[in-house]
Tab-separated table of C-alpha atoms in Angstrom:
chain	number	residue	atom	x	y	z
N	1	UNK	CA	131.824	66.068	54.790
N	2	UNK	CA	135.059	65.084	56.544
N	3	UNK	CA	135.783	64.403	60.176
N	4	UNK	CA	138.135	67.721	60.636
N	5	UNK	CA	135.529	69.888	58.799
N	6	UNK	CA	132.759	68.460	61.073
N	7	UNK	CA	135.067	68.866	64.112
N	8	UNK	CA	135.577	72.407	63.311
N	9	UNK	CA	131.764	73.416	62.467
N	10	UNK	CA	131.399	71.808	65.414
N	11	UNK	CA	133.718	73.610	67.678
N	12	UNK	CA	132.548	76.888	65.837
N	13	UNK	CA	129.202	76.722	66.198
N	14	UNK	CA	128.971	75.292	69.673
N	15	UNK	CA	131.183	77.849	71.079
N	16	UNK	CA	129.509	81.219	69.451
N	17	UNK	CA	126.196	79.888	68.090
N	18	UNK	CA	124.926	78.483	70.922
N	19	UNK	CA	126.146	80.830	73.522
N	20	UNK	CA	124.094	83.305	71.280
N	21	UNK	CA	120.767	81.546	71.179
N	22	UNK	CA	120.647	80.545	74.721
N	23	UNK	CA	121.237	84.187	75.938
N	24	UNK	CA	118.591	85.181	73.069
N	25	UNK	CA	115.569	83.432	74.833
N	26	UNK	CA	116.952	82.327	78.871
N	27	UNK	CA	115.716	85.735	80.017
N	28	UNK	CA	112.393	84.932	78.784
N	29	UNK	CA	110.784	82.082	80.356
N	30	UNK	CA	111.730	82.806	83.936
N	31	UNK	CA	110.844	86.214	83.869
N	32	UNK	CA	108.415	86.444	86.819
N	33	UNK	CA	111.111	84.102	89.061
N	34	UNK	CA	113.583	86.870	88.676
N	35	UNK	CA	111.497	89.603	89.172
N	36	UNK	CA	110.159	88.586	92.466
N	37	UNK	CA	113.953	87.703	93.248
N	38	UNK	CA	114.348	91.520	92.357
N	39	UNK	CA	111.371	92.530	94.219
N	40	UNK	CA	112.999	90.790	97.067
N	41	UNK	CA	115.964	91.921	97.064
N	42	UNK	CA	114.185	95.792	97.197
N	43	UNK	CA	112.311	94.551	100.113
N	44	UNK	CA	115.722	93.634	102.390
N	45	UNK	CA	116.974	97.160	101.540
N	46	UNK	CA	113.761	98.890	102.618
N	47	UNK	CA	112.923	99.706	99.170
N	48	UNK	CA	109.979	99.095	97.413
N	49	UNK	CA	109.098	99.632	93.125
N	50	UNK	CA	105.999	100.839	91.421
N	51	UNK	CA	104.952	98.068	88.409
N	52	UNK	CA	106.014	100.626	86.061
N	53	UNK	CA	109.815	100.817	87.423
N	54	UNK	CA	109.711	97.275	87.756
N	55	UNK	CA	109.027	96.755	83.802
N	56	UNK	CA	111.506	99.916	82.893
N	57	UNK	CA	114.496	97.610	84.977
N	58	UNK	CA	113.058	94.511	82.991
N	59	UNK	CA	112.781	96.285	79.945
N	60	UNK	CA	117.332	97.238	80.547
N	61	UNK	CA	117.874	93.396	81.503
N	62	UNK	CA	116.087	92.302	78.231
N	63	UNK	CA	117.467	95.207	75.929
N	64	UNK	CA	121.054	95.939	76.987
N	65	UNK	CA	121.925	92.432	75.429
N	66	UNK	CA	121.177	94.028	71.604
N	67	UNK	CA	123.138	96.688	72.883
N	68	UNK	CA	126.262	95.288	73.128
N	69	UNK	CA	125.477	93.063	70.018
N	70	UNK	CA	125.638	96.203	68.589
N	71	UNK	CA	128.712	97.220	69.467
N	72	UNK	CA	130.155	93.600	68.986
N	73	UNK	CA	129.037	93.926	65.619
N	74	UNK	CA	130.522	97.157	65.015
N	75	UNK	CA	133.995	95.446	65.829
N	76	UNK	CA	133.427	92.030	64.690
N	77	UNK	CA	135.165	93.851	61.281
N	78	UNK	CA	138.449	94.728	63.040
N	79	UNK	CA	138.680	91.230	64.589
N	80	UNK	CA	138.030	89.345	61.381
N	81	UNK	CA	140.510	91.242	59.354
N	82	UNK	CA	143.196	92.053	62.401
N	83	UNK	CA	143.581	88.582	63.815
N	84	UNK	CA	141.380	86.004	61.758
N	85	UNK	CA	138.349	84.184	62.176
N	86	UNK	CA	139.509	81.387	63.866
N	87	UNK	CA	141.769	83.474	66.261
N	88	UNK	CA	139.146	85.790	66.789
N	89	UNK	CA	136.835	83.821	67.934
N	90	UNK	CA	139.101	82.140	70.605
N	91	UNK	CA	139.626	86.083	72.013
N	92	UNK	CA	135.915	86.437	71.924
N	93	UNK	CA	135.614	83.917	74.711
N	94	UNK	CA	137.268	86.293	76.786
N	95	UNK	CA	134.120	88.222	76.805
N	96	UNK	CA	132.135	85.247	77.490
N	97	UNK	CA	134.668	84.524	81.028
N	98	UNK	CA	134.291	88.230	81.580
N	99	UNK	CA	130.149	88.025	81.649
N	100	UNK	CA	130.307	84.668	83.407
N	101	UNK	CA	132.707	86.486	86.477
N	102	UNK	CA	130.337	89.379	86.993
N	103	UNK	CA	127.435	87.516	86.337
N	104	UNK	CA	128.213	85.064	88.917
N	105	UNK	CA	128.534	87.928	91.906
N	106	UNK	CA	124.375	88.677	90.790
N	107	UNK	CA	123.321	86.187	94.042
N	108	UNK	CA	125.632	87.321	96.303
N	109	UNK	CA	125.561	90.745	96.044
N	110	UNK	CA	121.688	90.806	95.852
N	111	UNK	CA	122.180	93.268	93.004
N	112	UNK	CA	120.677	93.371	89.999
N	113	UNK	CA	122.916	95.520	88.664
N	114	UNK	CA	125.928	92.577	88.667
N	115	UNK	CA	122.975	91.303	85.581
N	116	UNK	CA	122.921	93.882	83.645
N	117	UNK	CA	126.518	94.764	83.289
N	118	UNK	CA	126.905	90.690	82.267
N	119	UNK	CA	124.527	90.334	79.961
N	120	UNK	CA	125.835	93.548	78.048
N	121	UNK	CA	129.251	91.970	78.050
N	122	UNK	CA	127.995	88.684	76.751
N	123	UNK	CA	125.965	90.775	73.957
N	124	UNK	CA	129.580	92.455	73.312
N	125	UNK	CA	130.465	88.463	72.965
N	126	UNK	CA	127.554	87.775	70.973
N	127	UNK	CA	127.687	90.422	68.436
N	128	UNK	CA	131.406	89.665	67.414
N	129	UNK	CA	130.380	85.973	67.171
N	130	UNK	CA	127.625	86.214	65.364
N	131	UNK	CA	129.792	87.608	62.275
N	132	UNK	CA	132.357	85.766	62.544
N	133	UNK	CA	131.102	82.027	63.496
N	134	UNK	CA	129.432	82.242	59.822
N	135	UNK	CA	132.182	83.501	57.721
N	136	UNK	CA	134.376	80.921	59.307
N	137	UNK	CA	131.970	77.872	58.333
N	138	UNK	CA	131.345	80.083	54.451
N	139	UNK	CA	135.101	79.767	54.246
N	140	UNK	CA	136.570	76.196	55.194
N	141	UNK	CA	133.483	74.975	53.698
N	142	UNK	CA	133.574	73.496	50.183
N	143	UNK	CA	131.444	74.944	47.591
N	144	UNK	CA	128.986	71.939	46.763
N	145	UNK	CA	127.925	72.230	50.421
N	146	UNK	CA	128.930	75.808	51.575
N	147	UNK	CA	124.400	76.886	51.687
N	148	UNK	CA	123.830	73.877	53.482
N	149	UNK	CA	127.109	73.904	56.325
N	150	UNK	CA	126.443	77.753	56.378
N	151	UNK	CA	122.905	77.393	57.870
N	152	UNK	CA	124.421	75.080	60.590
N	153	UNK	CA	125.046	78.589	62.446
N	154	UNK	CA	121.475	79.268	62.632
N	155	UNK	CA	120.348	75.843	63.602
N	156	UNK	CA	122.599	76.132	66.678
N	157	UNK	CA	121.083	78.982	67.804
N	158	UNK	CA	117.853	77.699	67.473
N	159	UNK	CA	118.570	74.663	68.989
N	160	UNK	CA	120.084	76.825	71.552
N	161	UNK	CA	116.904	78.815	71.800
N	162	UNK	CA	114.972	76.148	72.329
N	163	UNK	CA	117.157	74.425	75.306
N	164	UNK	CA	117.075	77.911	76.825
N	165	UNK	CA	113.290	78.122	76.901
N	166	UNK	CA	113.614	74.167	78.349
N	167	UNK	CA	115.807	74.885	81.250
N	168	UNK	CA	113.774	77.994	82.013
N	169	UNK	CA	110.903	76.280	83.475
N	170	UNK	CA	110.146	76.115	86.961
N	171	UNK	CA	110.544	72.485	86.938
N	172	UNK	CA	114.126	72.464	85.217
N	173	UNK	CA	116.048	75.373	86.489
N	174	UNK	CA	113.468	78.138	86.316
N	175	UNK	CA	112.640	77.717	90.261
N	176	UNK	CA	113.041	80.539	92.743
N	177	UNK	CA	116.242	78.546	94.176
N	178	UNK	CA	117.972	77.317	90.570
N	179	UNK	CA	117.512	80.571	88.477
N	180	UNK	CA	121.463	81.579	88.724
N	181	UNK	CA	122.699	78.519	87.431
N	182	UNK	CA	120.916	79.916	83.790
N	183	UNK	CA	122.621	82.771	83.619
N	184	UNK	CA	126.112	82.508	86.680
N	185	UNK	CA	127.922	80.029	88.864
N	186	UNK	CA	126.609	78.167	91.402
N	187	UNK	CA	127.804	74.969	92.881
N	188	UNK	CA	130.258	74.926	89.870
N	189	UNK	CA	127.816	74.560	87.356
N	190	UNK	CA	127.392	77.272	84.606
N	191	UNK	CA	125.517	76.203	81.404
N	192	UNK	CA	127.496	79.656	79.251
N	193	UNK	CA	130.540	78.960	80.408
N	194	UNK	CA	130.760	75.450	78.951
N	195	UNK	CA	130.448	76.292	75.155
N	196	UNK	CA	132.851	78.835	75.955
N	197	UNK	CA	135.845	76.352	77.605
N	198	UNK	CA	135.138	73.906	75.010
N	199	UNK	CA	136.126	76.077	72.311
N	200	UNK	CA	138.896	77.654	73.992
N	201	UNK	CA	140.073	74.207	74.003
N	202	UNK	CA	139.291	72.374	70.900
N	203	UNK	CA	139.369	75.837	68.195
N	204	UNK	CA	143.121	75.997	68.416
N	205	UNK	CA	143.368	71.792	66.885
N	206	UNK	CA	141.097	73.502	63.937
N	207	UNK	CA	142.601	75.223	60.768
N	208	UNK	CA	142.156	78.910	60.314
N	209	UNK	CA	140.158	80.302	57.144
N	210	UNK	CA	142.332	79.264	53.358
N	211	UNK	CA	141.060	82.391	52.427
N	212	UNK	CA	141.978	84.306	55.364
N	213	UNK	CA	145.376	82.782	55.080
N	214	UNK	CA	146.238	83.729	51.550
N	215	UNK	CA	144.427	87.232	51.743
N	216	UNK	CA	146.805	88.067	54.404
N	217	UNK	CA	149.982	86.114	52.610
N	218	UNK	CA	151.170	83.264	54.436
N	219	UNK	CA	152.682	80.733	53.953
N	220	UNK	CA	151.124	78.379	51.007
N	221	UNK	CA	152.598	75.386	52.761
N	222	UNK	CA	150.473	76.220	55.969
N	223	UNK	CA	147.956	77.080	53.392
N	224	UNK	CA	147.983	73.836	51.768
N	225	UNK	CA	147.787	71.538	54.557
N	226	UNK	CA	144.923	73.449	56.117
N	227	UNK	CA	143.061	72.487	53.199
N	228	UNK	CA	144.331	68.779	53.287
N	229	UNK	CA	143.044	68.786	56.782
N	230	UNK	CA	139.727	69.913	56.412
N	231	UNK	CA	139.000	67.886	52.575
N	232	UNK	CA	141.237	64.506	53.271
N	233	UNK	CA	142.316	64.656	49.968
N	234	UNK	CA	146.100	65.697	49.082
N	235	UNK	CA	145.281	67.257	45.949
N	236	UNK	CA	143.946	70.673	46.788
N	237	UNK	CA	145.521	72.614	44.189
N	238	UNK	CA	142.361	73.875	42.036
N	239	UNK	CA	140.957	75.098	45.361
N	240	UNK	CA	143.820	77.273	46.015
N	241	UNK	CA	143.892	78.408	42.702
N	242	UNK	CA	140.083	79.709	42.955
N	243	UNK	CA	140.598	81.355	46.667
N	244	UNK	CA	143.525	83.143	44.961
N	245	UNK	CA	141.865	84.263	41.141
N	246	UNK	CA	138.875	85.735	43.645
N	247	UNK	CA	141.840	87.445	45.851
N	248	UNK	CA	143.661	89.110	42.974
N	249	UNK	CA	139.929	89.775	41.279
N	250	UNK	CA	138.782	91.896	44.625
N	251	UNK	CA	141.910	93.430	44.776
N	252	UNK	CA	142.385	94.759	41.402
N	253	UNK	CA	138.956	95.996	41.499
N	254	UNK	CA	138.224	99.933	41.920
N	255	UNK	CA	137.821	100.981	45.221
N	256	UNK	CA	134.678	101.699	46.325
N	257	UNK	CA	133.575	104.711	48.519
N	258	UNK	CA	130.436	104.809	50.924
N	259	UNK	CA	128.928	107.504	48.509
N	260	UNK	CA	129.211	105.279	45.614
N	261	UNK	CA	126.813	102.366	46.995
N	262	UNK	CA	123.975	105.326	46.488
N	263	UNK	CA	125.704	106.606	43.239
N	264	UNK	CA	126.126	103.409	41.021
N	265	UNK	CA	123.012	102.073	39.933
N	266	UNK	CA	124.365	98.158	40.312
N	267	UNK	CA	125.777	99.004	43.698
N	268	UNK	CA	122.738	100.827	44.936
N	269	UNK	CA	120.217	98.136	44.380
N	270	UNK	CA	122.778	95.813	45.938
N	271	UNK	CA	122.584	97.971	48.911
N	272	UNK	CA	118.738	98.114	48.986
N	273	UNK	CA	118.624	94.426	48.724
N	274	UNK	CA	120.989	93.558	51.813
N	275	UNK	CA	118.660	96.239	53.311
N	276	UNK	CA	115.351	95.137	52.787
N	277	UNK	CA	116.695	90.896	53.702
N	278	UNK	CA	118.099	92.525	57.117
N	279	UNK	CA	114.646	94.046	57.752
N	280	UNK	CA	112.483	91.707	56.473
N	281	UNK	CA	114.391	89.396	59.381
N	282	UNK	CA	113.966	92.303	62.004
N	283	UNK	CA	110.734	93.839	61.362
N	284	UNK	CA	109.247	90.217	62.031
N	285	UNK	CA	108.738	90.861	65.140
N	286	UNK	CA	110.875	87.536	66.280
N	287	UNK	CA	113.468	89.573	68.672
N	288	UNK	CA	109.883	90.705	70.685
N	289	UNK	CA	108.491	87.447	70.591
N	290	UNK	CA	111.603	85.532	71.835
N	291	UNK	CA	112.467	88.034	74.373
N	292	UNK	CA	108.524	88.218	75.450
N	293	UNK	CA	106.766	85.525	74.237
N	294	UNK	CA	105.904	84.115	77.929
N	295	UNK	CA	105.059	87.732	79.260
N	296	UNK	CA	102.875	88.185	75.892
N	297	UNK	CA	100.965	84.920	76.157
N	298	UNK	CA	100.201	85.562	79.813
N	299	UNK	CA	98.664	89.229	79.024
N	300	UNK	CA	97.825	88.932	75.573
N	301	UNK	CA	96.486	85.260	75.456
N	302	UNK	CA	95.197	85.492	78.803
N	303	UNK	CA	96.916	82.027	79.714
N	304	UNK	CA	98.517	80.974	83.107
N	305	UNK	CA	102.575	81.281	83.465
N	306	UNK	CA	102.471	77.702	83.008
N	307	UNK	CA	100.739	77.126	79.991
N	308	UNK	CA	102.496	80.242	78.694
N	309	UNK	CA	105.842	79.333	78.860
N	310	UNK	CA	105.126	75.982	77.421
N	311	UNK	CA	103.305	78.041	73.996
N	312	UNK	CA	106.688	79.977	74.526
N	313	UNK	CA	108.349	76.351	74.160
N	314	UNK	CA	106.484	75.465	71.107
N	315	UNK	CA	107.612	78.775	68.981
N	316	UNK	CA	110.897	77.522	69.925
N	317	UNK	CA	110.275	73.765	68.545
N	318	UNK	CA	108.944	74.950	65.429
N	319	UNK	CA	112.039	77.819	64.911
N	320	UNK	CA	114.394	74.794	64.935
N	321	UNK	CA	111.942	72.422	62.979
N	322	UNK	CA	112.340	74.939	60.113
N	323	UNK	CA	115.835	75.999	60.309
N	324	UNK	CA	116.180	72.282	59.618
N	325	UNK	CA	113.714	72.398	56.991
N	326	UNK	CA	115.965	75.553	54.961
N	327	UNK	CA	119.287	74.020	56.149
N	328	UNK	CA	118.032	70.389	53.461
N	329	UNK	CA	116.355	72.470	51.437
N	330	UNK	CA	118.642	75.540	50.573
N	331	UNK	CA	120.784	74.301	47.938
N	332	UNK	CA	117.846	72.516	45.865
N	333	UNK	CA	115.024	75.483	46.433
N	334	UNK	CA	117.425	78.431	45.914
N	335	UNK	CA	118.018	81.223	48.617
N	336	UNK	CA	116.027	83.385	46.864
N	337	UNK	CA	112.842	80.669	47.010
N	338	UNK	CA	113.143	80.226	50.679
N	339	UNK	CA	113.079	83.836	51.584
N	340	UNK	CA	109.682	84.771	49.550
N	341	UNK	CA	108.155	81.705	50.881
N	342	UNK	CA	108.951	82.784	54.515
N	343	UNK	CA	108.049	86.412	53.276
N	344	UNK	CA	105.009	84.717	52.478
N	345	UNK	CA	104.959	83.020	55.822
N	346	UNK	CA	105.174	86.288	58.135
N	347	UNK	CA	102.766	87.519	56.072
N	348	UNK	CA	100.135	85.484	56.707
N	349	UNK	CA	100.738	85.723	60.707
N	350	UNK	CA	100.301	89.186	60.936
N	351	UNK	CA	96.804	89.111	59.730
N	352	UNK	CA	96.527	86.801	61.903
N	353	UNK	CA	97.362	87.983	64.794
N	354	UNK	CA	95.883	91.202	64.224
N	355	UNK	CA	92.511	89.666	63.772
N	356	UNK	CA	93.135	88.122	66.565
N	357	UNK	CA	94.132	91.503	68.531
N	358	UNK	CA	90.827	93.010	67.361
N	359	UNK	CA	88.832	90.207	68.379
N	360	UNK	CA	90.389	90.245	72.075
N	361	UNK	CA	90.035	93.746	72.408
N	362	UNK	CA	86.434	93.673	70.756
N	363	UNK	CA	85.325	91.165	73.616
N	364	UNK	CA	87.007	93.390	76.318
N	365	UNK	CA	84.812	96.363	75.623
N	366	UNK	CA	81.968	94.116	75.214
């Protein structure tokens, strides 16, 4: 692991992973802050909200952020192949200003609105990011230790996560008067905007993608000392060589239509197995319990806001104790090993907790 390599997983990771996390789980722990800061701002324009619209405005806060992951994800394609990894993720970051400049106005305007609008344009942010922060750190990484640098994405945004959850209680930043300083400006100090500026300012010293570069036919000069950069070694030759055999091996392969990925038997259960991995991830339940976990432990578990958002805190200790645990562990247990085991894993927590369910609601009607 060289310095430049490290300096660029680094600038990567900080600049999209963590901005990811952090807007993942900050709208979580300070949820009943903001809503009375909502409520508030009702009451000084003679309005008032049932519970019900309350949780249906909650409910757009929390959600529209997925929603413009979404459609960041549906471009992060374009912007990988258009302008490059490492290029597109320095545009990105205008998305991350943009959300930062309306978010800021939220106080101000006493509108709620000013929220919602940001947070979808950080999810635009978030959505392109998350696709191309780990294909950046696959590609400059060397093979020997591409599964371990590749899960360096997902420990960010843990970590991230888990700093979010931190400076969302009450006696951090969570408070009735510091809430705007998770999520907008206020005395100068904005906790998304700093990944974002750091990036925009170190990225451009990193090297873009080898593979990027020779896909798209540039110079094999540039090419070369890219490579030197990120392996301090001047012979780089044999890795060239390999980035271009798999080049000239994708492109003189047959094209392949949508209809064939449900036609050919090879390509179809490749389909059904990137299909089942991205649900097995998503049908967890994790997205619920890190967007809810404070408002769940407070109605589910019966405990105080409190002691709920510091359960909240320990789901978030133990998602980055494990992402540690895969990130040592992925190139001696096998991907394949790690995934049944956390199969496994889920498996066992949803009896759980739906023992547990029955057993709350069983002593309710009792």
């Amino acid at each position: 692991l060289t310095c430049w390599l490290a300096f660029s997983i680094f600038a990567a990771t900080f600049g999209c992973s963590f901005i990811f996390g952090y807007n993942i789980a900050v709208i979580n722990t300070p949820q009943v802050v903001i809503q009375q800061w909502i409520n508030e701002t009702l009451i000084e324009k003679n309005q008032t909200w049932t519970q019900s619209e309350m949780d249906s405005v909650w409910a757009l806060i929390v959600g529209i952020f997925p929603f413009g992951g979404f459609i960041g994800g549906m471009l992060s394609g374009l912007v990988a192949d258009k302008v490059g990894r490492r290029n597109g993720m320095l545009l990105n970051n205008i998305f991350a200003i943009l959300a930062v400049s309306v978010m800021s106005v939220t106080q101000y305007t006493t509108s709620y609105i000013c929220l919602i609008v940001g947070r979808f344009v950080i999810g635009i942010n978030c959505g392109i990011s998350s696709a191309l922060c780990p294909m950046y750190l696959t590609e400059i990484s060397p093979i020997k230790l591409r599964g371990m640098l590749g899960t360096f994405n997902q420990l960010v945004v843990s970590i991230a996560i888990l700093l979010a959850q931190i400076f969302g209680l009450e006696a951090v930043l969570g408070s009735k008067e510091n809430w705007p300083i998770l999520f907008c400006k206020k005395n100068f100090c904005n906790i998304i905007a700093i990944p974002a500026i750091f990036q925009l300012c170190s990225l451009p010293f990193c090297p873009e993608s080898p593979k990027y570069l020779i896909a798209h036919g540039s110079n094999m000069e540039k090419v070369q000392k890219d490579l030197q950069k990120l392996r301090q070694v001047e012979n780089v030759n044999s890795e060239i060589e390999a980035i271009q055999y798999e080049m000239n091996a994708v492109t003189a392969a047959p094209k392949v239509l949508f209809l064939d990925m449900f036609r050919d038997r090879i390509l179809r259960w490749a389909l059904f197995i990137s299909i089942m991995m991205m649900l097995s991830q998503q049908l967890s339940g994790i997205n619920a319990v890190l967007f809810y976990s404070t408002k769940i432990f407070m109605d589910g578990a019966g405990l105080s806001e409190a002691n709920a958002q510091f359960t909240t805190l320990g789901v978030g200790l133990i998602n980055v104790l494990m992402t540690i645990v895969s990130a040592i562990l992925i190139d001696k247990a096998g991907r394949r090993m790690l995934q049944l085991i956390g199969l496994g894993g889920m498996w066992i927590s949803c009896i759980a907790l739906s023992v547990s369910i029955i057993y709350m609601v069983f002593a309710y009607i009792v």
